Coordinates of C-alpha atoms and ligand atoms in Angstrom, one line a residue:
M1 CA -9.9 3.3 47.1
K2 CA -8.3 3.5 43.7
V3 CA -6.8 6.9 43.2
M4 CA -5.0 8.4 40.2
V5 CA -2.8 11.5 39.9
I6 CA -2.2 13.2 36.6
G7 CA 1.3 14.8 36.0
S8 CA 5.0 14.0 36.2
G9 CA 6.9 16.7 38.1
G10 CA 8.1 17.3 41.6
R11 CA 4.7 18.9 42.5
E12 CA 3.0 15.6 41.5
H13 CA 5.5 13.6 43.6
A14 CA 4.7 15.8 46.6
V15 CA 0.9 15.2 46.0
V16 CA 1.5 11.4 45.6
K17 CA 3.6 11.2 48.8
K18 CA 1.0 13.1 50.8
L19 CA -1.9 11.0 49.5
R20 CA 0.1 7.9 50.4
E21 CA -0.5 8.8 54.1
N22 CA -4.1 7.9 53.7
P23 CA -4.6 4.2 54.6
N24 CA -7.8 3.9 52.5
I25 CA -5.9 4.2 49.3
E26 CA -5.2 0.7 48.1
T27 CA -4.0 1.6 44.6
L28 CA -2.3 4.8 43.6
Y29 CA -1.5 5.4 39.9
V30 CA 0.3 8.4 38.4
L31 CA 0.0 9.3 34.7
P32 CA 2.7 9.4 33.5
G33 CA 4.8 10.0 36.6
N34 CA 8.6 9.8 36.4
G35 CA 11.4 7.4 37.1
G36 CA 11.7 8.5 40.7
M37 CA 8.1 7.9 41.8
G38 CA 8.0 4.1 41.5
D39 CA 8.2 3.5 45.3
D40 CA 5.2 5.7 46.0
A41 CA 2.8 5.0 43.0
T42 CA 2.5 2.9 39.9
C43 CA 3.5 4.9 36.9
V44 CA 1.4 4.5 33.8
P45 CA 2.8 5.8 30.5
I46 CA -0.2 8.0 29.5
K47 CA 0.6 11.6 28.8
A48 CA -1.0 14.3 31.1
T49 CA -2.5 15.9 27.9
D50 CA -3.9 12.6 26.6
I51 CA -7.5 13.2 27.8
D52 CA -8.9 10.2 25.8
G53 CA -6.2 8.0 27.2
M54 CA -6.6 9.0 30.8
A55 CA -10.4 8.8 30.6
A56 CA -10.3 5.3 29.1
F57 CA -7.7 4.1 31.7
A58 CA -9.8 5.5 34.6
A59 CA -13.0 3.9 33.3
E60 CA -11.3 0.5 32.7
Q61 CA -9.5 0.4 36.1
K62 CA -12.7 1.7 37.9
I63 CA -10.8 4.6 39.5
D64 CA -12.6 6.2 42.4
F65 CA -10.9 9.6 42.4
V66 CA -8.6 11.5 40.1
V67 CA -6.4 14.4 41.0
V68 CA -5.6 16.5 37.9
T69 CA -2.6 18.6 38.8
P70 CA -1.0 20.4 35.8
D71 CA -2.5 23.3 33.9
D72 CA -2.7 21.8 30.4
P73 CA -5.0 18.9 31.1
L74 CA -7.2 21.2 33.2
A75 CA -7.5 23.7 30.3
L76 CA -8.2 20.8 27.9
G77 CA -11.2 19.7 30.0
A78 CA -9.8 16.6 31.7
V79 CA -12.1 17.2 34.7
D80 CA -15.2 17.8 32.4
R81 CA -14.5 14.5 30.7
L82 CA -13.9 12.5 33.8
H83 CA -17.0 13.9 35.4
S84 CA -19.0 13.0 32.3
L85 CA -18.0 9.4 33.0
G86 CA -19.2 9.7 36.6
I87 CA -15.6 9.7 38.0
R88 CA -14.9 12.0 40.9
C89 CA -12.0 14.5 40.6
F90 CA -10.0 17.2 42.2
G91 CA -9.5 20.2 39.9
P92 CA -11.5 22.9 38.1
D93 CA -13.4 22.3 34.9
A94 CA -12.2 23.9 31.7
K95 CA -14.4 27.0 32.1
A96 CA -13.0 27.7 35.6
A97 CA -9.5 26.8 34.5
E98 CA -9.6 29.8 32.2
I99 CA -8.6 31.9 35.2
E100 CA -5.1 30.7 34.3
S101 CA -5.3 29.7 30.6
S102 CA -6.5 33.2 29.6
K103 CA -4.7 36.1 31.3
I104 CA -7.2 38.5 29.6
F105 CA -10.1 36.6 31.2
A106 CA -8.4 36.8 34.5
K107 CA -7.6 40.6 34.2
N108 CA -11.2 41.4 33.0
L109 CA -12.6 39.4 35.9
M110 CA -10.5 41.4 38.4
K111 CA -11.5 44.7 36.8
K112 CA -15.2 43.8 36.8
Y113 CA -15.2 42.7 40.4
G114 CA -12.8 45.3 41.8
I115 CA -10.0 42.9 42.7
P116 CA -6.7 44.7 43.1
T117 CA -4.2 44.1 40.2
A118 CA -1.9 46.0 37.9
R119 CA -3.5 48.4 35.4
Y120 CA -3.5 47.0 31.9
E121 CA -4.5 47.2 28.3
V122 CA -5.4 44.4 25.9
F123 CA -4.2 44.2 22.3
D124 CA -4.9 41.8 19.4
C125 CA -2.8 43.8 16.9
A126 CA 1.0 44.5 17.1
A127 CA 0.8 47.9 15.5
E128 CA -1.7 49.1 18.1
A129 CA 0.3 47.7 20.9
M130 CA 3.4 49.5 19.7
N131 CA 1.5 52.7 19.3
Y132 CA 0.4 52.4 22.9
I133 CA 4.0 51.7 24.1
K134 CA 5.1 55.1 22.6
T135 CA 3.4 56.9 25.5
A136 CA 3.3 54.2 28.2
P137 CA 5.6 54.6 31.2
A138 CA 8.6 52.2 31.5
P139 CA 9.2 49.7 32.9
M140 CA 6.2 47.9 31.7
V141 CA 5.2 44.2 31.5
V142 CA 4.2 42.5 28.3
K143 CA 2.3 39.2 28.7
A144 CA 1.0 36.6 26.3
D145 CA -2.7 35.8 26.9
G146 CA -2.5 32.1 26.8
L147 CA -0.4 29.3 28.4
A148 CA 3.3 29.6 27.6
L149 CA 5.1 27.2 29.9
G150 CA 5.5 30.1 32.4
K151 CA 7.6 32.0 29.9
G152 CA 5.1 34.3 28.4
V153 CA 5.9 37.3 30.7
F154 CA 8.4 40.0 29.6
I155 CA 9.5 42.7 32.0
A156 CA 10.5 45.5 29.7
Q157 CA 12.8 48.1 31.2
C158 CA 12.4 50.5 28.2
R159 CA 10.1 51.0 25.2
E160 CA 12.5 49.2 22.9
E161 CA 12.4 46.1 25.0
A162 CA 8.6 46.3 25.1
N163 CA 8.4 46.5 21.3
A164 CA 10.7 43.6 21.0
A165 CA 8.5 41.5 23.3
V166 CA 5.4 42.5 21.3
S167 CA 7.2 41.6 18.1
S168 CA 8.3 38.1 19.3
L169 CA 4.8 37.3 20.6
M170 CA 2.6 38.7 17.8
E171 CA 4.8 38.7 14.7
D172 CA 7.3 35.9 15.3
K173 CA 4.6 34.0 17.2
I174 CA 7.1 32.3 19.6
F175 CA 4.2 30.9 21.6
G176 CA 1.8 30.3 18.7
K177 CA -1.8 31.0 19.4
S178 CA -1.0 31.9 23.1
G179 CA 0.5 35.2 21.9
E180 CA -2.2 36.2 19.4
K181 CA -3.6 38.5 22.1
I182 CA -1.4 40.2 24.6
I183 CA -1.6 42.4 27.7
I184 CA 0.6 45.3 28.5
E185 CA 0.5 46.1 32.2
E186 CA 1.8 48.4 34.8
Y187 CA 5.0 47.3 36.5
L188 CA 4.5 46.7 40.2
Q189 CA 7.0 46.4 43.0
G190 CA 7.2 44.7 46.3
P191 CA 7.7 41.3 47.9
E192 CA 6.1 38.4 46.1
V193 CA 4.0 35.8 47.9
S194 CA 2.4 32.6 46.7
V195 CA -0.8 31.5 48.4
L196 CA -2.5 28.3 47.4
A197 CA -6.0 27.8 48.6
F198 CA -8.5 24.9 48.6
T199 CA -11.9 26.0 47.4
D200 CA -15.1 24.1 46.7
G201 CA -16.6 27.0 44.8
H202 CA -18.1 28.6 47.9
T203 CA -15.8 28.1 50.9
L204 CA -12.1 29.0 50.6
V205 CA -9.3 27.7 52.9
P206 CA -5.9 29.2 52.3
M207 CA -2.9 27.0 52.8
V208 CA 0.3 28.2 54.5
S209 CA 2.0 30.9 52.3
S210 CA 5.2 30.4 50.4
M211 CA 7.9 32.2 48.5
D212 CA 9.3 31.0 45.1
H213 CA 12.8 31.8 43.8
K214 CA 12.3 32.0 40.1
R215 CA 15.6 33.2 38.8
I216 CA 18.4 30.8 38.1
G217 CA 21.2 32.6 40.0
D218 CA 21.9 33.6 43.6
G219 CA 20.6 37.0 44.6
D220 CA 17.7 36.7 42.0
T221 CA 19.9 37.1 39.0
G222 CA 19.9 35.6 35.5
P223 CA 16.9 34.2 33.5
N224 CA 13.6 33.0 34.9
T225 CA 13.1 29.3 35.5
G226 CA 10.2 27.1 36.6
G227 CA 11.3 27.8 40.2
M228 CA 14.7 27.0 41.9
G229 CA 13.4 26.7 45.4
T230 CA 10.8 27.7 47.9
I231 CA 10.2 28.4 51.6
A232 CA 7.0 28.3 53.6
P233 CA 5.7 30.2 55.3
N234 CA 6.5 33.5 53.6
P235 CA 7.8 35.9 56.3
F236 CA 6.4 38.9 54.4
Y237 CA 2.9 37.5 54.6
T238 CA 1.8 38.6 58.1
D239 CA -1.6 37.9 59.7
A240 CA -2.6 41.5 58.9
V241 CA -1.7 41.0 55.2
A242 CA -3.6 37.7 55.2
K243 CA -6.7 39.3 56.5
V244 CA -6.6 42.0 53.8
C245 CA -6.0 39.4 51.1
M246 CA -9.0 37.3 52.3
E247 CA -11.3 40.3 52.2
T248 CA -10.1 42.0 49.1
I249 CA -8.8 39.2 46.9
Y250 CA -9.6 35.6 47.9
L251 CA -13.3 35.7 48.7
P252 CA -14.1 38.3 46.0
T253 CA -12.4 35.9 43.5
V254 CA -14.5 32.9 44.6
K255 CA -17.7 35.0 44.4
A256 CA -16.7 36.4 41.0
M257 CA -16.2 33.0 39.5
C258 CA -19.6 31.9 40.8
A259 CA -21.3 35.0 39.5
E260 CA -19.7 34.3 36.1
G261 CA -21.2 30.8 36.1
R262 CA -17.8 29.3 36.5
P263 CA -17.5 28.1 40.1
F264 CA -13.9 27.2 40.8
K265 CA -13.3 23.8 42.6
G266 CA -9.8 22.7 43.3
C267 CA -6.6 24.5 44.3
L268 CA -6.6 28.2 43.4
Y269 CA -3.1 29.7 43.3
F270 CA -2.8 33.4 44.1
G271 CA 0.5 35.0 42.9
L272 CA 0.5 38.2 44.9
M273 CA 2.7 41.3 45.1
L274 CA 2.7 43.2 48.4
T275 CA 2.8 46.8 47.0
Q276 CA 2.8 50.1 48.9
D277 CA -0.9 50.3 47.9
G278 CA -1.6 46.9 49.4
P279 CA -1.6 43.4 48.1
K280 CA -2.3 43.0 44.3
V281 CA -2.8 39.9 42.1
I282 CA 0.1 39.3 39.7
E283 CA -1.5 36.0 38.4
Y284 CA -3.9 33.3 39.2
N285 CA -3.1 29.6 38.5
C286 CA -5.8 27.0 38.5
R287 CA -3.7 24.4 40.2
F288 CA -1.0 23.7 42.8
G289 CA 2.2 25.7 42.2
D290 CA 5.5 24.0 41.5
P291 CA 7.7 24.1 43.6
E292 CA 5.4 25.7 46.2
T293 CA 3.6 22.4 46.7
Q294 CA 6.8 20.8 47.8
V295 CA 7.0 23.1 50.9
V296 CA 3.3 23.5 51.5
L297 CA 2.2 19.9 51.6
P298 CA 4.9 18.7 54.1
L299 CA 3.3 21.2 56.6
L300 CA -0.2 20.0 56.0
K301 CA -1.3 18.0 59.1
S302 CA -4.8 17.1 57.8
D303 CA -5.4 14.3 55.4
L304 CA -5.1 15.5 51.8
L305 CA -7.5 13.0 50.3
E306 CA -10.2 13.9 52.8
I307 CA -9.8 17.5 51.9
M308 CA -9.9 16.8 48.2
L309 CA -13.1 14.7 48.6
A310 CA -14.6 17.5 50.6
V311 CA -13.8 20.0 47.8
E312 CA -15.4 17.7 45.2
E313 CA -18.5 17.2 47.3
E314 CA -18.7 20.9 48.2
R315 CA -18.5 20.4 51.9
L316 CA -15.1 22.1 52.6
G317 CA -16.8 24.2 55.2
E318 CA -17.5 21.1 57.3
I319 CA -14.0 19.8 57.7
K320 CA -10.9 21.0 59.5
V321 CA -7.8 21.8 57.5
E322 CA -4.7 22.2 59.7
F323 CA -1.1 23.1 59.1
S324 CA 1.8 22.7 61.4
S325 CA 3.3 25.9 62.9
G326 CA 6.8 24.9 61.5
A327 CA 8.5 25.8 58.3
A328 CA 9.8 24.1 55.2
C329 CA 12.5 24.8 52.6
C330 CA 12.8 23.1 49.1
V331 CA 16.1 23.5 47.2
V332 CA 15.8 22.5 43.5
M333 CA 18.7 20.6 42.1
A334 CA 19.0 21.2 38.4
S335 CA 21.1 20.0 35.4
K336 CA 24.0 22.2 34.5
G337 CA 22.9 24.6 31.7
Y338 CA 19.2 24.8 32.7
P339 CA 17.1 26.8 31.8
M340 CA 18.9 26.7 28.5
E341 CA 20.5 23.5 27.1
Y342 CA 21.6 20.7 29.3
K343 CA 22.6 17.0 29.2
T344 CA 20.7 14.2 30.8
G345 CA 21.3 10.5 31.7
Y346 CA 23.6 11.0 34.7
E347 CA 23.2 8.6 37.6
I348 CA 21.7 10.1 40.8
D349 CA 23.1 9.2 44.2
L350 CA 20.9 10.2 47.2
G351 CA 23.6 9.3 49.8
N352 CA 22.0 8.9 53.2
V353 CA 19.2 11.4 52.6
P354 CA 16.5 8.7 52.8
Q355 CA 17.5 8.2 56.5
M356 CA 17.5 12.0 57.4
P357 CA 14.6 12.9 59.6
G358 CA 12.2 15.5 58.2
V359 CA 13.8 15.4 54.7
R360 CA 11.9 14.4 51.5
V361 CA 13.3 14.2 48.0
Y362 CA 10.7 15.0 45.3
C363 CA 11.7 13.7 41.9
A364 CA 11.0 15.8 38.8
G365 CA 13.3 15.3 35.8
V366 CA 14.2 11.8 36.8
K367 CA 14.2 8.7 34.6
E368 CA 14.8 5.0 35.5
K369 CA 17.6 3.1 33.7
D370 CA 18.4 -0.5 34.6
G371 CA 16.8 -0.1 38.0
R372 CA 18.7 3.1 38.9
M373 CA 17.6 6.8 38.9
V374 CA 19.2 9.0 36.2
T375 CA 18.7 12.6 35.3
G376 CA 16.1 13.2 32.7
G377 CA 15.2 16.9 32.8
G378 CA 16.2 20.4 33.7
R379 CA 14.9 20.5 37.2
V380 CA 15.9 17.1 38.6
L381 CA 15.1 17.0 42.3
G382 CA 13.4 19.1 45.0
V383 CA 15.2 18.4 48.2
T384 CA 12.8 19.5 51.0
A385 CA 13.2 19.7 54.8
A386 CA 10.7 20.7 57.4
A387 CA 11.6 21.9 60.9
D388 CA 10.4 24.1 63.7
T389 CA 11.9 27.3 62.3
L390 CA 12.7 28.5 58.8
K391 CA 16.4 28.8 59.7
E392 CA 16.5 25.2 60.7
A393 CA 14.5 24.1 57.7
V394 CA 17.0 25.9 55.4
Q395 CA 20.0 24.4 57.1
R396 CA 18.5 20.9 57.0
A397 CA 17.6 21.2 53.3
Y398 CA 21.2 22.2 52.4
A399 CA 22.6 19.5 54.6
A400 CA 20.6 17.0 52.5
V401 CA 21.6 18.6 49.2
A402 CA 25.2 18.1 50.2
E403 CA 24.5 14.4 50.4
V404 CA 23.0 14.2 46.9
S405 CA 25.2 13.9 43.8
F406 CA 24.9 13.7 40.1
E407 CA 27.2 15.0 37.3
G408 CA 26.7 18.7 36.7
A409 CA 24.3 19.3 39.6
Y410 CA 23.4 22.9 40.0
Y411 CA 21.5 24.6 42.7
R412 CA 21.1 28.0 44.2
K413 CA 22.9 28.6 47.5
D414 CA 20.6 31.3 48.8
I415 CA 17.1 29.7 49.0
G416 CA 15.4 31.2 52.1
K417 CA 18.1 33.9 52.7
K418 CA 15.7 36.8 51.7
G419 CA 13.1 35.3 54.0
I420 CA 15.4 34.9 57.0
N421 CA 16.8 38.4 56.6
Ligands
LIG1 P1 3.8 35.1 35.8 O1 4.3 34.2 34.8 O2 2.6 35.9 35.6 O3 4.0 34.5 37.2 O4 5.0 36.2 35.9 C1 6.3 35.9 36.1 C2 6.9 36.9 37.0 O5 7.0 38.2 36.4 C3 6.2 37.1 38.3 O6 6.5 36.2 39.3 C4 6.7 38.5 38.7 O7 7.9 38.4 39.3 C5 6.9 39.2 37.3 N1 5.7 40.0 37.0 C6 4.5 39.7 36.4 N2 3.7 40.7 36.3 C7 4.3 41.8 36.9 C8 4.0 43.1 37.1 N3 2.8 43.7 36.7 N4 4.9 43.9 37.7 C9 6.1 43.4 38.1 N5 6.5 42.2 37.9 C10 5.6 41.3 37.3
LIG2 N1 5.7 28.5 40.9 C1 4.9 29.1 40.0 C2 4.0 28.2 39.3 O1 3.7 27.1 39.7 O2 3.4 28.7 38.3

């Protein structure tokens, strides 16, 4: 089979490496990929948002199956276009992808179908939003409706901060059209859990749970990032919580999307908060999470391509999806200065990590220069280890991190600590 993966980050590298385990894949392309993926797939310099380019390439190369991983191409209708050419895909069509690309759509869906989430109000006018803020209880959360590179959420501790967030979204338009409409919602508290699930529009199979570490600094301090590390499973996500989530969140969401004429096929990501009133949805994503995928897929025992084909052919209920009972930890190594300004172009030395059992290095912000890997982005590598226990996985991941070097490498020292405690 000829398979193509769309995207260029650590998540895509994890997908590519997992797909590689299937012996029926003769050719694996990644568009555009990055300078660290060359051993696993053929990188093709077509941007993930270039729908015309990817469709033409897929048709020309007679690609059998395409995995569309990032949110942008999904929202832009990559899957719709590929399907119109008769090419099979993994991922939701644009209508279903709206569950992520419009937070207002997602919130209204949850309200209509009684799926637990934070209380909220929608605004398309800054003055009205600020008027509402005058009497709303602080802290509160201000969110851009549209996609904003994961940066469209402001936790406002007081009314002044909430007004400032409204002003930058709606008046300064820092995220352009994405902030023309906003949500102001109730502030929730509790442990956060990420759950990715395969769904073919009818059947839903949750993957092993995980925990992201979004802040740049140890002890969850400093600004938000794209994710500085993950562990799986998430120790807060007990069997009892999983059962409640299945009944009150996962299945109702799948049914709701069907009822709205937008059956969701692909990977549905549930960002959950385990509040005192039970699990609630913080956000949906229409795709694999990054860096959650980097700890979830190493624990998947079943064949990823087989599952993805079953999703596309709506026969997920007929196959077995199995995860190992072990644990995994991913430590993200970033460029000094990230998530603000940073320099790139530094040579990366992996030491003897490639020989370490159970350890995988997923490349994200990596470029190739004269046959060597150099840094090319903020989050550079996701160093992942799998083991029988979480404690062991964390130890192994950090042992591997100690082997890796590049100028200005920064990483959190406490990934997994909250989970182990
Ligand atoms: P999102 O981009 O929607 O994932 O939001 C980013 C982060 O903001 C989440 O991971 C939460 O930690 C936090 N957050 C979002 N919504 C709320 C809320 N209603 N209450 C408390 N924290 C929230
Ligand atoms: N880790 C959060 C996300 O992928 O959006």
